[in-house]
């Protein structure tokens, strides 16, 4: 099912259950659900829109605490992509019964790295530190013309 997001030029696509890559769709016991959203260049309205879309996707998954963590970490990745690049980005979230994977892909090759925030800087520099401390796994990988920053959460708290 495809739908156009209202109020912005971003496109949101919510897929019905799909098989994992490399699996047949015949009777798969653990279907996944996916959210894919194109994020417009420097459009910070995409941050709360991404949180709302993810919240909707996660409603039947992992419980409210895991959903809240997922929303926070997604906000950080989306904000970083929009603030630190001068290009569009793509958010993809895939939910399976036992895990969530969120990936924000941008078109700038420069790799981010966690840094210790400056004491008098109350709002900047904490995003990747949060991802590093709250995600079960996270990383950065290069793709043809940029990179993707991702995290994973298990359905149950570790």
Coordinates of N, CA, C and O in Angstrom, one line a residue:
X1 N 0.8 -1.1 0.0 CA 0.0 0.0 0.0 C 0.9 1.2 0.0 O 1.8 1.3 0.8
X2 N 0.6 2.2 -0.9 CA 1.4 3.4 -1.0 C 0.6 4.6 -0.6 O -0.6 4.6 -1.0
X3 N 1.2 5.6 0.1 CA 0.4 6.8 0.4 C 1.4 7.9 0.3 O 2.5 7.8 0.7
X4 N 0.9 9.1 -0.1 CA 1.6 10.3 -0.1 C 1.5 11.0 1.2 O 0.4 11.1 1.7
X5 N 2.6 11.4 1.8 CA 2.6 12.1 3.1 C 2.0 13.5 2.8 O 2.3 14.1 1.9
X6 N 1.2 14.0 3.7 CA 0.6 15.3 3.6 C 1.4 16.3 4.3 O 2.1 16.0 5.3
X7 N 1.4 17.5 3.8 CA 2.1 18.6 4.4 C 3.6 18.7 4.0 O 4.2 19.6 4.5
X8 N 4.1 17.8 3.2 CA 5.5 17.9 2.8 C 5.6 17.3 1.5 O 4.7 16.6 1.0
X9 N 6.8 17.4 0.9 CA 7.0 16.8 -0.4 C 7.6 15.4 -0.2 O 8.0 14.8 -1.2
X10 N 7.7 14.9 1.0 CA 8.2 13.5 1.2 C 7.2 12.5 0.9 O 6.0 12.7 0.9
X11 N 7.7 11.3 0.5 CA 6.8 10.2 0.1 C 7.0 9.1 1.1 O 8.1 8.7 1.5
X12 N 5.9 8.6 1.7 CA 5.9 7.5 2.6 C 5.4 6.3 2.0 O 4.3 6.4 1.3
X13 N 6.0 5.2 2.1 CA 5.5 4.0 1.6 C 5.5 2.9 2.7 O 6.5 2.7 3.3
X14 N 4.4 2.4 3.0 CA 4.3 1.3 4.0 C 3.9 0.1 3.2 O 2.9 0.0 2.6
X15 N 4.8 -0.9 3.3 CA 4.6 -2.2 2.6 C 3.8 -3.1 3.5 O 4.0 -3.2 4.7
X16 N 3.0 -4.0 2.9 CA 2.4 -5.1 3.6 C 3.5 -6.1 3.9 O 4.6 -6.0 3.5
X17 N 3.2 -7.1 4.7 CA 4.2 -8.1 5.0 C 4.9 -8.6 3.8 O 4.4 -8.9 2.8
X18 N 6.3 -8.7 4.0 CA 7.1 -9.2 2.9 C 8.1 -10.3 3.5 O 8.4 -10.3 4.6
X19 N 8.6 -11.1 2.6 CA 9.6 -12.1 3.0 C 10.9 -11.4 3.2 O 11.2 -10.4 2.5
X20 N 11.8 -12.0 4.0 CA 13.1 -11.5 4.1 C 13.9 -11.7 2.8 O 13.5 -12.6 2.1
X21 N 14.9 -10.9 2.6 CA 15.7 -11.1 1.4 C 16.2 -12.5 1.3 O 16.7 -13.0 2.3
X22 N 16.1 -13.1 0.2 CA 16.5 -14.5 0.0 C 15.6 -15.6 0.4 O 15.8 -16.7 0.3
X23 N 14.4 -15.2 1.0 CA 13.4 -16.2 1.4 C 12.3 -16.2 0.4 O 11.9 -15.2 -0.2
X24 N 11.6 -17.3 0.3 CA 10.4 -17.4 -0.5 C 9.3 -16.8 0.3 O 9.3 -16.8 1.6
X25 N 8.2 -16.3 -0.3 CA 7.1 -15.8 0.4 C 6.1 -16.9 0.8 O 5.1 -16.6 1.4
X26 N 6.3 -18.1 0.4 CA 5.4 -19.2 0.7 C 5.4 -19.5 2.2 O 6.3 -20.0 2.7
X27 N 4.3 -19.1 2.8 CA 4.1 -19.5 4.2 C 5.1 -19.1 5.2 O 5.4 -19.7 6.1
X28 N 5.8 -18.0 4.9 CA 6.8 -17.5 5.8 C 6.2 -17.2 7.2 O 5.2 -16.5 7.2
X29 N 6.7 -17.8 8.2 CA 6.1 -17.6 9.5 C 6.4 -16.3 10.2 O 5.7 -15.8 11.0
X30 N 7.5 -15.6 9.8 CA 7.8 -14.3 10.4 C 7.9 -13.2 9.3 O 8.9 -12.9 8.8
X31 N 6.7 -12.7 8.9 CA 6.7 -11.7 7.9 C 7.3 -10.4 8.5 O 7.3 -10.2 9.7
X32 N 7.9 -9.6 7.6 CA 8.4 -8.3 8.1 C 7.5 -7.2 7.5 O 6.7 -7.4 6.6
X33 N 7.5 -6.0 8.2 CA 6.8 -4.9 7.7 C 7.8 -3.8 7.5 O 8.8 -3.7 8.3
X34 N 7.6 -2.9 6.5 CA 8.6 -1.9 6.2 C 8.0 -0.6 6.0 O 6.9 -0.4 5.5
X35 N 8.7 0.4 6.4 CA 8.4 1.8 6.2 C 9.6 2.4 5.4 O 10.7 2.1 5.7
X36 N 9.2 3.1 4.4 CA 10.3 3.8 3.6 C 9.8 5.2 3.3 O 8.7 5.4 2.9
X37 N 10.7 6.2 3.7 CA 10.3 7.6 3.5 C 11.5 8.3 2.9 O 12.6 8.3 3.4
X38 N 11.2 9.1 1.9 CA 12.2 10.0 1.3 C 12.1 11.3 2.0 O 11.0 11.8 2.3
X39 N 13.3 11.7 2.5 CA 13.4 12.9 3.3 C 14.0 14.1 2.4 O 15.0 13.9 1.8
X40 N 13.2 15.2 2.3 CA 13.7 16.3 1.5 C 14.8 17.0 2.2 O 15.0 17.1 3.4
X41 N 15.7 17.6 1.3 CA 16.9 18.3 1.8 C 16.5 19.4 2.8 O 15.7 20.2 2.6
X42 N 17.2 19.3 4.0 CA 17.1 20.2 5.1 C 15.6 20.4 5.6 O 15.3 21.4 6.2
X43 N 14.7 19.5 5.3 CA 13.3 19.7 5.7 C 13.2 19.0 7.1 O 12.9 17.8 7.2
X44 N 13.4 19.8 8.2 CA 13.3 19.3 9.5 C 11.9 18.9 10.0 O 11.7 18.2 11.0
X45 N 10.9 19.2 9.2 CA 9.5 18.7 9.5 C 9.5 17.2 9.3 O 8.6 16.5 9.8
X46 N 10.5 16.7 8.6 CA 10.5 15.2 8.4 C 10.8 14.5 9.7 O 10.5 13.3 9.8
X47 N 11.4 15.1 10.7 CA 11.7 14.5 12.0 C 10.5 14.0 12.7 O 10.3 12.8 13.0
X48 N 9.6 14.9 13.0 CA 8.3 14.4 13.7 C 7.5 13.5 12.8 O 6.8 12.6 13.3
X49 N 7.5 13.8 11.5 CA 6.8 12.9 10.6 C 7.3 11.5 10.6 O 6.6 10.5 10.7
X50 N 8.6 11.4 10.7 CA 9.3 10.0 10.7 C 8.9 9.4 12.1 O 8.7 8.2 12.1
X51 N 9.0 10.1 13.2 CA 8.6 9.5 14.5 C 7.2 9.0 14.5 O 6.9 7.9 14.9
X52 N 6.2 9.8 13.9 CA 4.8 9.3 13.9 C 4.7 8.1 13.0 O 4.0 7.2 13.4
X53 N 5.3 8.1 11.9 CA 5.2 6.9 11.0 C 5.8 5.7 11.6 O 5.2 4.6 11.5
X54 N 6.9 5.8 12.3 CA 7.6 4.7 13.0 C 6.7 4.2 14.1 O 6.5 3.0 14.3
X55 N 6.1 5.2 14.9 CA 5.2 4.8 16.0 C 4.1 3.9 15.5 O 3.7 2.9 16.1
X56 N 3.5 4.3 14.4 CA 2.4 3.6 13.7 C 2.9 2.2 13.3 O 2.2 1.2 13.6
X57 N 4.0 2.1 12.7 CA 4.6 0.8 12.3 C 4.8 -0.1 13.4 O 4.6 -1.3 13.4
X58 N 5.3 0.5 14.6 CA 5.7 -0.3 15.7 C 4.6 -0.6 16.7 O 4.8 -1.3 17.7
X59 N 3.4 -0.1 16.4 CA 2.3 -0.3 17.4 C 2.2 -1.8 17.9 O 2.1 -2.0 19.1
X60 N 2.2 -2.8 17.0 CA 2.1 -4.2 17.6 C 3.4 -4.8 18.0 O 3.4 -6.0 18.3
X61 N 4.5 -4.1 18.0 CA 5.8 -4.7 18.2 C 6.5 -4.2 19.4 O 6.5 -3.0 19.7
X62 N 7.2 -5.0 20.2 CA 8.2 -4.7 21.1 C 7.8 -3.9 22.4 O 8.6 -3.8 23.2
X63 N 6.6 -3.4 22.5 CA 6.2 -2.7 23.7 C 6.6 -1.2 23.7 O 7.4 -0.8 22.9
X64 N 6.0 -0.4 24.6 CA 6.1 1.0 24.5 C 7.6 1.5 24.8 O 8.0 2.5 24.2
X65 N 8.3 0.8 25.6 CA 9.6 1.2 25.9 C 10.5 1.1 24.7 O 11.3 2.0 24.4
X66 N 10.4 -0.1 24.0 CA 11.3 -0.3 22.8 C 10.9 0.7 21.7 O 11.7 1.2 21.0
X67 N 9.6 0.9 21.6 CA 9.1 1.9 20.6 C 9.6 3.3 20.9 O 10.0 4.0 20.0
X68 N 9.6 3.7 22.1 CA 10.1 5.0 22.5 C 11.6 5.2 22.2 O 12.1 6.2 21.6
X69 N 12.4 4.1 22.5 CA 13.8 4.1 22.1 C 14.0 4.2 20.6 O 14.8 5.0 20.1
X70 N 13.2 3.4 19.9 CA 13.3 3.4 18.4 C 13.0 4.8 17.9 O 13.7 5.3 16.9
X71 N 12.0 5.4 18.4 CA 11.6 6.8 17.9 C 12.7 7.8 18.2 O 13.1 8.6 17.3
X72 N 13.3 7.7 19.4 CA 14.4 8.6 19.7 C 15.6 8.4 18.8 O 16.1 9.4 18.3
X73 N 16.0 7.2 18.6 CA 17.2 6.9 17.8 C 16.9 7.3 16.3 O 17.8 7.8 15.7
X74 N 15.7 7.0 15.9 CA 15.4 7.4 14.5 C 15.4 8.9 14.3 O 15.9 9.4 13.3
X75 N 14.9 9.7 15.3 CA 15.0 11.1 15.3 C 16.4 11.6 15.2 O 16.7 12.5 14.4
X76 N 17.3 11.0 15.9 CA 18.7 11.4 15.9 C 19.3 11.1 14.5 O 20.0 12.0 13.9
X77 N 19.1 9.9 13.9 CA 19.6 9.6 12.6 C 19.1 10.5 11.5 O 19.8 11.0 10.6
X78 N 17.8 10.8 11.5 CA 17.1 11.6 10.5 C 17.6 13.1 10.7 O 18.0 13.7 9.7
X79 N 17.7 13.6 11.9 CA 18.2 14.9 12.1 C 19.6 15.1 11.6 O 20.0 16.0 11.0
X80 N 20.5 14.1 12.0 CA 21.9 14.1 11.5 C 22.0 14.2 10.0 O 22.7 15.0 9.4
X81 N 21.2 13.4 9.3 CA 21.2 13.3 7.9 C 20.8 14.7 7.3 O 21.4 15.1 6.3
X82 N 19.8 15.3 7.9 CA 19.3 16.5 7.3 C 20.1 17.7 7.7 O 20.2 18.7 6.9
X83 N 20.7 17.7 8.9 CA 21.5 18.9 9.3 C 23.0 18.8 8.7 O 23.5 19.9 8.4
X84 N 23.5 17.6 8.7 CA 24.9 17.5 8.3 C 25.2 17.2 6.8 O 26.4 17.0 6.5
X85 N 24.2 17.1 6.0 CA 24.4 17.0 4.6 C 23.5 18.0 3.9 O 22.6 18.6 4.5
X86 N 23.8 18.3 2.7 CA 23.0 19.2 1.9 C 22.4 18.5 0.8 O 22.5 18.9 -0.4
X87 N 21.7 17.4 1.1 CA 21.1 16.6 0.1 C 19.9 15.8 0.7 O 19.6 15.9 1.9
X88 N 19.1 15.1 -0.1 CA 18.0 14.3 0.4 C 18.6 13.1 1.1 O 19.8 12.8 1.1
X89 N 17.7 12.4 1.8 CA 18.0 11.2 2.5 C 16.8 10.2 2.4 O 15.7 10.6 2.0
X90 N 17.0 9.0 2.7 CA 16.0 8.0 2.7 C 16.0 7.2 4.0 O 17.0 6.7 4.4
X91 N 14.8 7.2 4.7 CA 14.6 6.4 5.9 C 14.0 5.1 5.6 O 12.9 5.1 4.9
X92 N 14.5 4.0 6.0 CA 13.9 2.7 5.9 C 13.9 2.0 7.3 O 14.9 2.0 7.9
X93 N 12.7 1.5 7.6 CA 12.6 0.8 8.9 C 11.9 -0.6 8.5 O 10.9 -0.6 7.8
X94 N 12.5 -1.6 9.0 CA 12.0 -3.0 8.8 C 11.8 -3.6 10.1 O 12.7 -3.7 10.9
X95 N 10.5 -4.1 10.3 CA 10.1 -4.7 11.6 C 9.9 -6.2 11.3 O 9.2 -6.6 10.4
X96 N 10.6 -7.0 12.1 CA 10.4 -8.5 12.1 C 9.9 -8.8 13.5 O 10.1 -8.0 14.4
X97 N 9.4 -10.0 13.7 CA 8.9 -10.3 15.1 C 10.0 -10.2 16.2 O 9.6 -9.8 17.3
X98 N 11.2 -10.4 15.9 CA 12.3 -10.4 16.9 C 13.2 -9.2 16.8 O 14.0 -9.0 17.7
X99 N 13.0 -8.3 15.8 CA 13.9 -7.2 15.7 C 13.4 -6.1 14.8 O 12.5 -6.3 14.0
X100 N 14.0 -4.9 15.0 CA 13.7 -3.7 14.2 C 15.0 -3.2 13.7 O 16.0 -3.2 14.4
X101 N 15.1 -2.9 12.4 CA 16.3 -2.3 11.8 C 15.8 -1.0 11.1 O 14.9 -1.0 10.3
X102 N 16.5 0.1 11.5 CA 16.3 1.4 10.9 C 17.5 1.8 10.3 O 18.6 1.7 10.8
X103 N 17.4 2.4 9.1 CA 18.5 2.8 8.3 C 18.2 4.2 7.7 O 17.1 4.4 7.1
X104 N 19.1 5.1 7.8 CA 19.0 6.4 7.1 C 20.2 6.5 6.2 O 21.3 6.6 6.6
X105 N 19.8 6.6 4.9 CA 20.8 6.6 3.8 C 20.8 8.1 3.3 O 19.8 8.7 3.0
X106 N 22.1 8.6 3.1 CA 22.2 9.9 2.5 C 23.2 9.8 1.4 O 23.7 8.7 1.1
X107 N 23.5 10.9 0.8 CA 24.3 10.9 -0.4 C 25.6 11.7 -0.3 O 26.1 12.3 -1.2
X108 N 26.1 11.6 1.0 CA 27.4 12.3 1.3 C 28.3 11.2 1.9 O 27.9 10.5 2.8
X109 N 29.5 11.0 1.3 CA 30.4 9.9 1.7 C 31.0 10.1 3.1 O 31.4 9.1 3.7
X110 N 31.1 11.3 3.6 CA 31.7 11.6 4.9 C 31.0 10.8 6.0 O 29.9 10.9 6.2
X111 N 31.9 10.0 6.7 CA 31.3 9.1 7.7 C 31.2 9.8 9.1 O 32.1 10.5 9.5
X112 N 30.1 9.6 9.7 CA 29.9 10.2 11.1 C 30.7 9.4 12.1 O 30.9 8.2 11.9
X113 N 31.0 10.0 13.2 CA 31.6 9.3 14.3 C 31.1 9.9 15.6 O 30.9 11.1 15.7
X114 N 30.9 9.0 16.6 CA 30.4 9.6 17.9 C 31.5 10.5 18.5 O 32.7 10.2 18.3
X115 N 31.1 11.5 19.1 CA 32.0 12.4 19.8 C 31.5 12.8 21.1 O 30.3 12.9 21.3
X116 N 32.4 13.1 22.0 CA 32.0 13.5 23.3 C 31.5 15.0 23.2 O 32.2 15.8 22.7
X117 N 30.3 15.2 23.6 CA 29.8 16.6 23.5 C 30.5 17.6 24.4 O 31.0 17.2 25.5
X118 N 30.6 18.8 24.0 CA 31.2 19.9 24.7 C 30.2 20.2 25.9 O 29.0 20.3 25.7
X119 N 30.7 20.5 27.1 CA 29.9 20.7 28.3 C 28.9 21.8 28.1 O 27.8 21.8 28.6
X120 N 29.3 22.9 27.5 CA 28.5 24.1 27.4 C 27.5 24.0 26.2 O 26.8 24.9 25.9
X121 N 27.6 23.0 25.4 CA 26.8 22.8 24.2 C 25.6 21.9 24.6 O 25.8 20.7 24.5
X122 N 24.5 22.5 24.9 CA 23.4 21.7 25.5 C 22.7 20.8 24.6 O 22.0 19.9 25.0
X123 N 22.7 21.0 23.3 CA 21.9 20.2 22.3 C 22.7 19.5 21.3 O 22.1 18.6 20.7
X124 N 23.9 19.9 21.0 CA 24.6 19.2 19.9 C 25.6 18.2 20.3 O 26.1 18.3 21.4
X125 N 25.8 17.2 19.4 CA 26.9 16.3 19.7 C 26.5 15.0 20.4 O 27.4 14.2 20.7
X126 N 25.2 14.8 20.7 CA 24.8 13.7 21.5 C 24.2 12.6 20.7 O 24.0 11.5 21.2
X127 N 23.8 12.8 19.5 CA 23.0 11.9 18.7 C 23.6 10.5 18.6 O 23.0 9.5 18.9
X128 N 24.8 10.4 18.1 CA 25.4 9.1 17.9 C 25.8 8.5 19.2 O 25.8 7.2 19.3
X129 N 26.1 9.3 20.2 CA 26.3 8.7 21.6 C 25.1 8.0 22.1 O 25.2 6.9 22.7
X130 N 23.9 8.6 21.8 CA 22.6 8.0 22.2 C 22.4 6.7 21.4 O 22.1 5.6 22.0
X131 N 22.7 6.7 20.1 CA 22.5 5.5 19.3 C 23.5 4.4 19.8 O 23.1 3.3 20.0
X132 N 24.7 4.8 20.0 CA 25.7 3.8 20.5 C 25.3 3.2 21.9 O 25.5 2.0 22.1
X133 N 24.7 4.0 22.8 CA 24.4 3.5 24.1 C 23.1 2.7 24.2 O 22.9 1.8 25.0
X134 N 22.1 3.1 23.3 CA 20.8 2.5 23.4 C 20.5 1.4 22.4 O 19.6 0.6 22.7
X135 N 21.1 1.4 21.3 CA 20.8 0.4 20.3 C 21.5 -0.9 20.6 O 22.6 -1.0 21.3
X136 N 20.9 -2.0 20.2 CA 21.5 -3.3 20.4 C 22.7 -3.5 19.4 O 23.7 -4.2 19.7
X137 N 22.6 -2.9 18.2 CA 23.7 -2.9 17.3 C 23.5 -1.6 16.4 O 22.4 -1.1 16.3
X138 N 24.6 -1.1 15.9 CA 24.5 0.1 15.0 C 25.8 0.1 14.2 O 26.8 -0.6 14.4
X139 N 25.7 0.9 13.1 CA 26.9 1.0 12.3 C 26.7 2.0 11.1 O 25.6 2.6 11.0
X140 N 27.7 2.1 10.3 CA 27.7 2.9 9.1 C 28.3 2.1 8.0 O 29.3 1.4 8.2
X141 N 27.6 2.1 6.8 CA 28.2 1.4 5.7 C 28.1 2.3 4.5 O 27.2 3.1 4.3
X142 N 29.1 2.2 3.6 CA 29.2 3.0 2.4 C 28.2 2.4 1.4 O 28.0 1.2 1.4
X143 N 27.7 3.2 0.5 CA 27.0 2.7 -0.7 C 27.5 3.6 -1.8 O 28.2 4.5 -1.6
X144 N 27.0 3.3 -3.0 CA 27.6 3.9 -4.2 C 27.9 5.4 -4.1 O 29.0 5.8 -4.5
X145 N 27.0 6.2 -3.7 CA 27.2 7.7 -3.6 C 27.0 8.3 -2.3 O 26.6 9.4 -2.1
X146 N 27.3 7.5 -1.2 CA 27.0 8.1 0.1 C 27.2 7.0 1.2 O 28.1 6.1 1.0
X147 N 26.4 7.1 2.2 CA 26.5 6.1 3.3 C 25.1 5.9 3.9 O 24.1 6.6 3.6
X148 N 25.0 4.8 4.7 CA 23.8 4.5 5.4 C 24.2 4.4 6.9 O 25.2 3.6 7.2
X149 N 23.5 5.0 7.8 CA 23.7 4.9 9.2 C 22.5 4.1 9.7 O 21.4 4.4 9.4
X150 N 22.8 3.0 10.5 CA 21.7 2.1 10.9 C 21.8 1.7 12.3 O 22.8 1.9 12.9
X151 N 20.7 1.3 12.9 CA 20.7 0.6 14.2 C 19.7 -0.5 14.2 O 18.8 -0.5 13.4
X152 N 19.8 -1.4 15.1 CA 18.9 -2.5 15.4 C 18.5 -2.5 16.8 O 19.4 -2.3 17.7
X153 N 17.3 -2.9 17.1 CA 16.8 -3.2 18.4 C 16.1 -4.5 18.4 O 15.3 -4.8 17.5
X154 N 16.3 -5.3 19.4 CA 15.6 -6.5 19.6 C 14.2 -6.2 20.2 O 14.0 -5.1 20.8
X155 N 13.2 -7.1 20.0 CA 11.9 -6.8 20.5 C 11.8 -6.8 22.0 O 11.0 -6.0 22.6
X156 N 12.7 -7.5 22.6 CA 12.7 -7.5 24.1 C 14.0 -6.8 24.6 O 15.0 -6.9 23.9
X157 N 13.9 -6.0 25.6 CA 15.1 -5.3 26.2 C 16.1 -6.4 26.6 O 15.8 -7.4 27.1
X158 N 17.4 -6.0 26.3 CA 18.5 -7.0 26.7 C 18.7 -7.0 28.1 O 18.4 -6.1 28.9

